[in-house]
XYZ file of C-alpha atoms in Angstrom:
559
model
C 16.944 -12.486 -27.995
C 14.976 -14.680 -28.949
C 11.323 -13.662 -28.201
C 9.099 -16.841 -26.707
C 5.834 -18.268 -28.571
C 3.303 -16.008 -28.707
C 0.343 -16.149 -27.940
C -2.252 -16.115 -31.380
C -5.519 -15.287 -29.506
C -6.192 -13.201 -26.316
C -7.874 -14.977 -23.985
C -11.840 -14.112 -24.592
C -11.625 -15.757 -27.333
C -11.204 -18.999 -26.767
C -13.700 -18.688 -23.667
C -16.898 -20.896 -24.535
C -18.392 -17.527 -24.619
C -21.639 -16.977 -26.396
C -20.765 -13.059 -26.218
C -17.241 -13.439 -27.412
C -19.181 -13.725 -31.731
C -17.227 -11.132 -33.202
C -19.631 -11.208 -36.000
C -21.961 -9.482 -33.098
C -21.193 -5.363 -32.458
C -22.050 -4.541 -28.776
C -23.381 -1.294 -27.838
C -26.141 0.485 -25.706
C -28.559 -0.610 -28.036
C -27.430 -4.432 -28.086
C -27.511 -4.369 -24.750
C -31.203 -3.433 -24.557
C -31.745 -6.145 -26.716
C -30.495 -8.382 -24.762
C -31.934 -7.141 -21.710
C -35.912 -6.638 -23.929
C -35.095 -9.976 -25.737
C -33.565 -12.389 -23.150
C -34.705 -11.284 -19.272
C -37.529 -9.144 -20.651
C -39.282 -9.510 -17.104
C -36.098 -9.130 -14.847
C -35.826 -6.359 -12.149
C -31.781 -5.195 -12.211
C -30.275 -4.442 -9.064
C -26.668 -3.492 -9.408
C -24.691 -3.333 -5.420
C -21.216 -1.742 -5.217
C -19.775 0.275 -2.765
C -18.376 3.176 -4.810
C -21.799 5.050 -5.532
C -21.879 6.410 -9.767
C -22.194 10.305 -8.085
C -21.393 11.943 -5.186
C -23.215 14.944 -4.056
C -21.047 17.534 -1.938
C -21.449 20.279 -0.379
C -19.037 23.502 -1.710
C -19.448 26.837 -0.365
C -23.145 26.076 0.749
C -23.748 24.897 -2.551
C -24.215 20.597 -3.682
C -21.411 20.032 -6.317
C -21.322 16.867 -8.231
C -18.769 14.687 -8.370
C -17.936 11.495 -11.020
C -15.497 9.633 -9.028
C -12.383 8.176 -10.959
C -13.282 5.011 -10.054
C -12.501 1.976 -12.975
C -15.198 0.394 -11.331
C -17.731 2.951 -12.182
C -16.704 3.267 -15.243
C -17.363 -0.114 -16.333
C -20.943 -0.246 -15.143
C -22.402 3.353 -15.340
C -22.853 2.310 -19.200
C -24.470 -1.115 -18.048
C -26.774 0.909 -15.632
C -27.782 3.166 -18.324
C -28.310 0.476 -20.546
C -30.468 -1.209 -18.204
C -32.702 1.419 -16.683
C -32.154 -0.826 -13.366
C -31.202 0.131 -9.651
C -27.749 0.564 -8.152
C -27.098 0.327 -4.629
C -24.134 2.099 -3.126
C -23.023 3.753 0.102
C -23.831 7.364 0.194
C -20.561 8.793 1.302
C -20.618 12.379 -0.007
C -21.406 15.249 2.553
C -24.851 16.453 0.317
C -25.609 13.006 -0.691
C -28.347 12.790 2.088
C -29.294 16.398 0.808
C -31.014 15.171 -2.296
C -32.212 11.610 -1.501
C -36.308 11.856 -1.377
C -37.859 9.532 1.144
C -36.929 5.765 0.564
C -32.765 7.294 0.052
C -33.014 7.314 -3.574
C -31.856 9.818 -6.659
C -32.726 9.680 -10.041
C -29.126 9.319 -12.010
C -27.891 10.439 -14.609
C -28.745 14.130 -13.780
C -28.967 16.114 -16.871
C -31.003 12.953 -18.407
C -31.967 10.357 -15.625
C -32.240 7.072 -16.376
C -31.996 4.657 -13.368
C -31.729 5.067 -10.063
C -29.031 5.079 -7.233
C -30.099 4.454 -3.705
C -27.755 5.512 -1.071
C -27.205 3.262 1.774
C -25.604 5.467 5.187
C -22.698 4.181 6.979
C -21.211 5.324 9.946
C -17.782 6.743 10.450
C -17.410 3.249 12.799
C -18.306 0.896 10.262
C -16.493 1.977 7.110
C -13.450 1.958 9.182
C -14.061 -1.574 10.099
C -16.329 -2.699 6.970
C -13.748 -0.117 4.253
C -10.498 0.252 4.911
C -10.175 -2.600 7.781
C -11.124 -5.905 6.356
C -11.638 -4.675 2.580
C -8.859 -2.533 2.510
C -6.050 -4.009 4.885
C -6.620 -7.688 4.977
C -9.001 -8.918 1.431
C -7.574 -6.602 -0.938
C -3.308 -7.510 0.431
C -4.161 -11.127 -0.075
C -5.424 -11.104 -3.006
C -2.594 -9.086 -4.710
C 0.615 -10.701 -4.532
C 3.001 -7.790 -4.215
C 4.851 -8.906 -0.509
C 1.826 -6.314 1.402
C 0.945 -8.327 4.479
C -2.246 -8.345 5.192
C -3.900 -7.522 8.420
C -7.170 -9.399 9.916
C -8.560 -8.280 13.231
C -12.097 -9.596 15.096
C -13.251 -6.295 15.038
C -12.896 -5.490 11.698
C -15.064 -8.764 10.466
C -17.808 -7.741 12.708
C -17.406 -4.616 10.835
C -17.592 -6.120 7.825
C -20.089 -8.670 8.398
C -23.081 -6.012 9.448
C -22.218 -4.180 6.021
C -22.780 -6.614 4.609
C -26.502 -7.679 5.956
C -26.946 -4.021 5.991
C -26.808 -4.109 1.822
C -28.068 -7.543 2.088
C -31.751 -6.283 3.511
C -31.820 -2.450 0.850
C -31.524 -5.031 -1.825
C -34.312 -7.099 -0.084
C -36.398 -3.566 0.172
C -35.648 -3.061 -3.464
C -36.914 -5.876 -4.607
C -40.523 -5.218 -6.796
C -40.569 -9.192 -6.967
C -39.116 -12.941 -5.899
C -36.659 -13.417 -8.730
C -34.631 -10.456 -9.250
C -31.176 -10.171 -11.213
C -28.717 -9.026 -8.893
C -25.011 -7.984 -9.771
C -22.940 -7.823 -6.879
C -19.320 -5.711 -7.436
C -16.217 -6.712 -5.693
C -14.504 -8.360 -2.432
C -16.203 -5.362 -0.383
C -19.590 -7.752 -0.189
C -17.795 -11.311 0.306
C -20.665 -12.609 2.462
C -23.764 -10.908 0.648
C -24.517 -13.196 -1.756
C -25.482 -15.726 0.799
C -27.832 -13.171 2.794
C -29.265 -11.932 -0.729
C -29.735 -16.003 -1.767
C -31.292 -16.608 2.175
C -34.406 -13.944 1.810
C -34.397 -14.211 -2.054
C -34.101 -17.749 -3.310
C -35.296 -17.671 -6.683
C -32.800 -14.505 -7.167
C -30.147 -14.639 -9.802
C -27.045 -13.421 -7.859
C -24.107 -12.846 -10.099
C -20.760 -11.722 -8.579
C -18.418 -10.239 -10.403
C -14.862 -10.232 -8.555
C -12.976 -7.344 -9.475
C -9.449 -8.088 -8.323
C -7.550 -11.199 -8.563
C -8.125 -14.719 -6.493
C -4.821 -15.933 -5.434
C -3.858 -19.433 -4.748
C -5.117 -21.470 -2.419
C -2.042 -21.381 0.009
C -2.456 -17.560 0.414
C -6.052 -17.848 1.208
C -5.436 -20.236 4.101
C -3.797 -17.743 5.741
C -7.711 -15.451 6.067
C -8.789 -16.879 9.545
C -12.419 -16.915 8.317
C -11.983 -18.290 4.159
C -14.631 -20.926 4.842
C -17.702 -18.550 5.413
C -16.393 -16.195 2.857
C -16.081 -18.879 0.297
C -19.578 -19.404 1.591
C -20.839 -16.303 1.284
C -19.841 -16.558 -2.876
C -21.378 -19.905 -3.317
C -24.552 -17.931 -2.562
C -24.361 -16.614 -6.257
C -25.903 -17.855 -9.147
C -22.483 -16.884 -10.873
C -19.139 -16.117 -9.566
C -17.196 -13.957 -12.425
C -13.580 -13.249 -12.435
C -11.493 -11.371 -15.482
C -8.934 -14.657 -15.851
C -9.510 -18.678 -16.220
C -6.409 -18.056 -13.747
C -8.529 -16.166 -10.533
C -11.330 -18.685 -11.897
C -9.257 -22.097 -11.364
C -7.755 -20.656 -7.889
C -10.946 -19.560 -6.339
C -12.058 -23.424 -7.405
C -9.191 -24.741 -5.739
C -9.924 -22.712 -2.632
C -13.247 -24.008 -2.120
C -12.663 -27.641 -2.951
C -9.496 -27.393 -0.403
C -11.885 -26.073 2.409
C -15.865 -26.909 1.433
C -17.519 -29.683 1.231
C -18.727 -29.530 -2.774
C -18.478 -31.178 -5.660
C -17.076 -29.902 -8.544
C -17.816 -30.026 -11.804
C -14.499 -28.947 -13.683
C -16.215 -29.700 -17.392
C -19.376 -27.268 -16.675
C -17.043 -25.152 -14.326
C -19.681 -25.361 -11.995
C -19.823 -25.659 -8.079
C -22.329 -27.555 -6.027
C -22.276 -26.769 -2.506
C -25.452 -26.682 0.634
C -27.650 -28.191 -2.311
C -26.903 -25.591 -4.731
C -25.057 -24.660 -7.934
C -22.514 -22.589 -8.429
C -20.350 -21.172 -12.569
C -17.409 -20.042 -11.786
C -16.262 -18.217 -15.176
C -14.003 -15.423 -16.676
C -15.545 -12.212 -17.921
C -12.392 -9.864 -19.061
C -14.390 -6.325 -18.367
C -13.466 -3.397 -20.638
C -14.863 -0.312 -21.118
C -17.215 1.611 -22.876
C -16.896 1.917 -26.928
C -16.657 4.634 -27.919
C -15.656 6.327 -24.677
C -18.046 9.391 -23.928
C -14.852 11.560 -22.548
C -13.099 10.863 -26.220
C -16.368 12.807 -27.140
C -15.393 16.761 -26.052
C -11.218 15.999 -26.477
C -10.158 18.666 -28.993
C -6.954 16.857 -31.899
C -4.070 14.863 -30.893
C -2.141 17.719 -31.535
C -3.791 20.415 -28.832
C -4.335 18.240 -26.742
C 0.154 17.405 -26.769
C -0.268 22.123 -27.098
C -2.252 21.687 -23.491
C -0.231 19.222 -21.272
C 2.927 20.098 -22.741
C 2.332 24.330 -21.954
C 0.363 23.585 -18.555
C 3.596 21.776 -17.426
C 6.133 24.397 -19.312
C 7.878 20.988 -21.149
C 10.174 21.254 -24.991
C 8.176 20.799 -28.009
C 10.478 18.682 -28.805
C 10.541 15.905 -25.356
C 9.031 12.892 -25.876
C 6.549 11.871 -23.054
C 5.932 8.929 -20.754
C 2.395 9.048 -19.383
C 1.267 6.998 -16.739
C -2.681 6.944 -14.401
C -2.978 5.134 -11.652
C -4.817 5.329 -7.758
C -1.577 5.495 -5.452
C -1.347 2.080 -4.617
C 0.788 -0.135 -3.961
C 0.212 -2.867 -6.457
C 0.027 -0.618 -9.504
C 4.737 -0.775 -9.968
C 4.248 3.035 -9.407
C 8.600 3.033 -7.990
C 8.868 0.668 -10.282
C 8.295 2.428 -13.494
C 10.457 5.153 -11.920
C 13.732 2.721 -10.932
C 13.209 1.208 -14.859
C 13.166 5.145 -16.244
C 16.284 5.182 -13.798
C 17.630 2.250 -15.835
C 16.955 4.361 -19.215
C 19.496 7.306 -18.265
C 22.202 4.788 -16.810
C 22.412 2.921 -19.905
C 21.356 5.464 -22.359
C 21.895 8.688 -20.984
C 21.520 10.956 -24.172
C 18.056 11.170 -23.347
C 18.162 12.978 -19.972
C 16.811 16.075 -21.399
C 14.571 14.987 -23.765
C 12.248 12.225 -22.169
C 9.649 13.474 -19.197
C 7.656 10.611 -17.351
C 3.748 12.308 -16.451
C 2.660 10.127 -13.786
C -1.397 10.716 -12.546
C -1.452 9.491 -8.809
C -4.828 10.118 -7.356
C -4.624 9.867 -3.616
C -6.216 6.956 -2.398
C -6.281 5.284 1.504
C -4.541 8.093 2.406
C -5.750 6.762 6.309
C -3.829 3.364 5.985
C 0.105 2.926 6.923
C 1.286 1.598 3.888
C -0.669 3.438 1.722
C 1.083 6.674 3.282
C 4.508 4.784 3.435
C 3.964 4.967 -0.630
C 3.026 8.661 -1.155
C 5.883 9.520 1.199
C 8.123 7.024 -1.358
C 6.136 8.330 -4.756
C 7.238 12.212 -3.404
C 10.854 11.319 -2.053
C 11.487 9.314 -5.384
C 10.713 11.891 -7.684
C 12.540 14.555 -5.573
C 15.851 13.009 -5.708
C 15.881 12.006 -8.981
C 15.067 15.155 -9.939
C 17.825 16.536 -8.010
C 20.128 13.681 -10.258
C 18.753 13.821 -13.543
C 17.248 17.373 -13.755
C 18.302 20.776 -13.702
C 15.625 24.248 -13.005
C 14.150 23.756 -16.467
C 14.047 19.895 -16.546
C 11.947 17.706 -14.700
C 12.188 14.599 -15.618
C 9.362 13.252 -13.560
C 6.089 15.194 -12.914
C 4.124 13.310 -10.594
C 0.542 15.006 -9.642
C -0.628 13.482 -6.600
C -4.167 14.465 -6.474
C -7.191 14.386 -8.640
C -8.290 14.689 -11.973
C -11.652 13.998 -14.197
C -11.716 11.810 -17.213
C -10.965 14.473 -19.127
C -8.006 15.705 -18.698
C -6.412 12.666 -18.185
C -8.294 11.857 -21.878
C -6.105 14.424 -22.850
C -2.830 12.986 -21.186
C -3.230 9.888 -22.739
C -3.454 12.110 -26.227
C -1.169 14.190 -25.439
C 1.907 11.439 -24.733
C 4.277 9.057 -26.792
C 3.482 5.688 -24.741
C 1.231 5.053 -21.834
C 3.323 2.706 -19.142
C 1.277 0.018 -16.915
C 3.595 -1.555 -14.716
C 1.185 -3.400 -11.999
C 2.757 -5.768 -9.705
C -0.595 -7.807 -9.521
C -3.975 -6.684 -11.076
C -7.352 -8.122 -11.782
C -7.200 -6.416 -15.346
C -6.588 -2.822 -15.858
C -8.639 -0.032 -17.278
C -6.024 2.060 -18.101
C -4.614 0.465 -20.843
C -7.886 0.076 -22.534
C -9.025 3.882 -21.750
C -4.957 4.696 -23.061
C -5.765 1.979 -26.148
C -9.516 3.205 -26.921
C -7.654 7.934 -25.999
C -5.458 6.724 -29.990
C -8.190 7.517 -32.976
C -5.284 8.943 -34.424
C -3.538 5.270 -34.858
C -0.435 6.773 -32.642
C 1.237 5.893 -29.695
C 2.454 2.569 -27.746
C 1.546 1.262 -24.985
C 3.752 -0.642 -22.504
C 1.770 -3.100 -20.144
C 3.087 -5.093 -17.474
C 2.233 -8.962 -17.905
C 0.965 -9.230 -14.173
C -1.945 -7.369 -15.527
C -5.635 -8.888 -16.790
C -4.919 -7.131 -19.695
C -2.150 -8.442 -21.370
C -3.775 -11.825 -21.734
C -5.814 -9.331 -24.810
C -3.824 -7.102 -25.226
C -1.125 -8.922 -27.355
C 0.359 -6.135 -29.111
C 1.794 -3.719 -26.174
C 5.190 -4.363 -25.381
C 4.615 -6.791 -22.809
C 7.109 -6.078 -19.318
C 8.060 -8.074 -16.021
C 7.557 -4.824 -13.877
C 10.623 -6.295 -11.206
C 13.367 -6.331 -14.296
C 13.798 -2.021 -14.168
C 16.291 -2.725 -16.767
C 14.253 -4.185 -19.572
C 11.959 -1.883 -18.851
C 13.664 0.565 -19.705
C 14.944 -1.216 -22.727
C 10.754 -1.570 -23.527
C 10.593 2.657 -22.462
C 13.296 3.043 -25.385
C 11.712 1.276 -27.983
C 8.748 2.792 -27.033
C 9.326 5.904 -27.587
C 11.591 5.188 -30.870
C 9.260 2.920 -32.340
C 8.594 4.077 -36.130
C 4.990 5.839 -36.697
C 4.269 2.528 -38.899
C 4.642 -0.065 -36.742
C 2.489 2.352 -33.748
C -0.273 2.318 -36.719
C -0.106 -1.297 -37.159
C -0.076 -1.770 -33.370
C -2.338 0.385 -32.910
C -4.803 -0.750 -35.081
C -5.131 -4.281 -34.006
C -5.102 -3.172 -29.866
C -8.029 -0.842 -31.044
C -9.915 -3.522 -32.630
C -9.536 -5.621 -29.188
C -10.672 -3.071 -27.044
C -13.691 -1.744 -29.958
C -14.650 -5.776 -30.593
C -14.797 -6.255 -26.118
C -16.122 -3.545 -24.317
C -18.307 -2.898 -21.260
C -21.324 -3.810 -23.243
C -20.316 -7.491 -23.747
C -18.212 -8.248 -20.426
C -21.812 -7.393 -19.528
C -24.180 -8.831 -22.004
C -22.076 -12.154 -21.990
C -23.412 -12.726 -17.719
C -26.808 -11.244 -18.501
C -27.101 -14.079 -20.817
C -26.005 -16.889 -18.961
C -28.440 -15.414 -16.083
C -30.784 -15.580 -18.607
C -30.451 -19.285 -19.634
C -30.379 -19.896 -15.545
C -33.242 -18.393 -15.095
C -35.585 -20.049 -18.082
C -33.722 -23.553 -16.891
C -34.349 -23.137 -13.526
C -38.610 -22.131 -14.338
C -38.515 -25.295 -16.846
C -40.749 -27.850 -15.807
C -38.983 -29.827 -13.543
C -36.113 -28.642 -13.609
C -33.471 -28.034 -10.491
C -30.758 -26.081 -9.821
C -28.263 -28.838 -10.537
C -25.517 -29.437 -13.300
C -27.676 -29.547 -15.536
C -27.858 -26.182 -16.053
C -24.612 -25.108 -16.040
C -24.199 -28.313 -18.306
C -26.996 -26.474 -20.855
C -25.289 -23.273 -20.908
C -21.756 -24.520 -21.732
C -22.849 -26.923 -24.722
C -25.084 -23.698 -25.965
C -22.049 -21.059 -26.453
C -19.820 -24.032 -27.573
C -22.001 -24.566 -30.706
C -22.396 -21.299 -31.044
C -18.948 -20.636 -30.478
C -18.103 -23.186 -32.745
C -20.703 -21.149 -35.297
C -19.041 -18.213 -35.299
C -15.602 -19.716 -35.780
C -16.516 -21.629 -38.959
C -17.980 -17.652 -40.206
C -14.308 -15.995 -39.295
C -11.906 -15.291 -42.024
C -8.425 -16.522 -40.777
C -6.807 -14.254 -38.498
C -4.293 -11.869 -40.675
C -1.698 -12.245 -37.534
C -0.995 -15.309 -37.112
C 3.139 -15.225 -36.980
C 3.779 -11.632 -35.778
C 6.557 -10.776 -33.124
C 4.619 -8.802 -30.571
C 6.589 -6.630 -28.275
C 9.421 -8.073 -26.197
C 8.274 -10.159 -23.220
C 11.082 -9.596 -20.235
């Protein structure tokens, strides 16, 4: 079957971002240089619901846990580089035992580089704000996976109260009137406006880590105007891809009185201008978890021995939270199609699914967990035997080291998200394969598919086609694997987490300089200055680039 015309450049290389120059090697040192040169006097404060380090009490002793979170994986290296303050919910059973009188603790514990400031929430606040409005309301609203969002007045009131509590902590932590505040994700849609009211000179960058729906879908939210107004308290609102920026802008255009300058990617509302830009998130390069990994051969022996697998078998791996947006059952349905169409692979192919339990008190998540367990049991009864389990489901939490071992042991990694902002699992798998082998099977509905063009791109709603992609992955010649993986690794290496943060911080620095200039206002003039400067840098970088060497190559089939 003929393939559709191939996208020749990753989306991030098509956007006018100065940090996208392929000649710039982004690293912790480069990040510090940007902060020292562009933001020499800036105080950087980050706020998220999830904390980067959790202290729990176990057998009478304090145990340190680093949570398996894409957001933490992306942001922790940035905070190590900028030595700022990270404000987060203190949810560990021993979190209160290790903080000082101001609820602060220096982290990482081994080599403190920044400050963690913990906010305490009651069970009622956590129930209404986090499990209720954020995850029973906004999460399904923003992911097009046919799960109905639930909006309760009590959850909304809790969400507002917790946003105010975090905003008050930011104001308390700020040492001056104009900090750079990095607001993370859908838990804090109201917070930017709350901070703006108290710190009008602050530079507030809000990054929305999940998709933004079209305006018709967003219209069902009862508090849509308040959410949009809250986000427009930001200096910059960032999304993973341009499509989500467009959806956000259309929502504002439909529901708020505003002036939109599409040429400058800016929205003027309530006497203030907000930039709306794509910043594709990534991971650190090289990943810290890779440093302690043994060889690929040893990793494969470890996993195969632990799971009692036939050494000759092929191994597919999936790594997700147990979430209905991740398409976990859908990848199992694809495996079923592969076995039905190619029964010779029964007994020779194993799917290892690592699925950490998540939000188990919500009915949709409990149902998904039960559905996965029942499906796997039935599947293994149909296609397995006493010595062969075609699907191995590990529904428990794993540390990053174990996850990277699984990546390195696999013949292919399956990312079948039904809707995803980016998906860092895809990038972690690529980063883990320094042997330049292995195949990435990637959903077209994950933001990462806009960058990782040498993956096998699939439609997770088409199990037959995804099953054929699995077959193609496990039979792909080593030379083709190497060519694809080399290009994938170059994309992830170049577009790493420091580049993601650097683009936002550089834009923040330009805004601050523009607003501090004599006679400056905060209208679209500042936005135009950023767009024109990044466009010029981008043009110069393009002129210095050699022509791409893979134009016209055929990528993995798009289904």
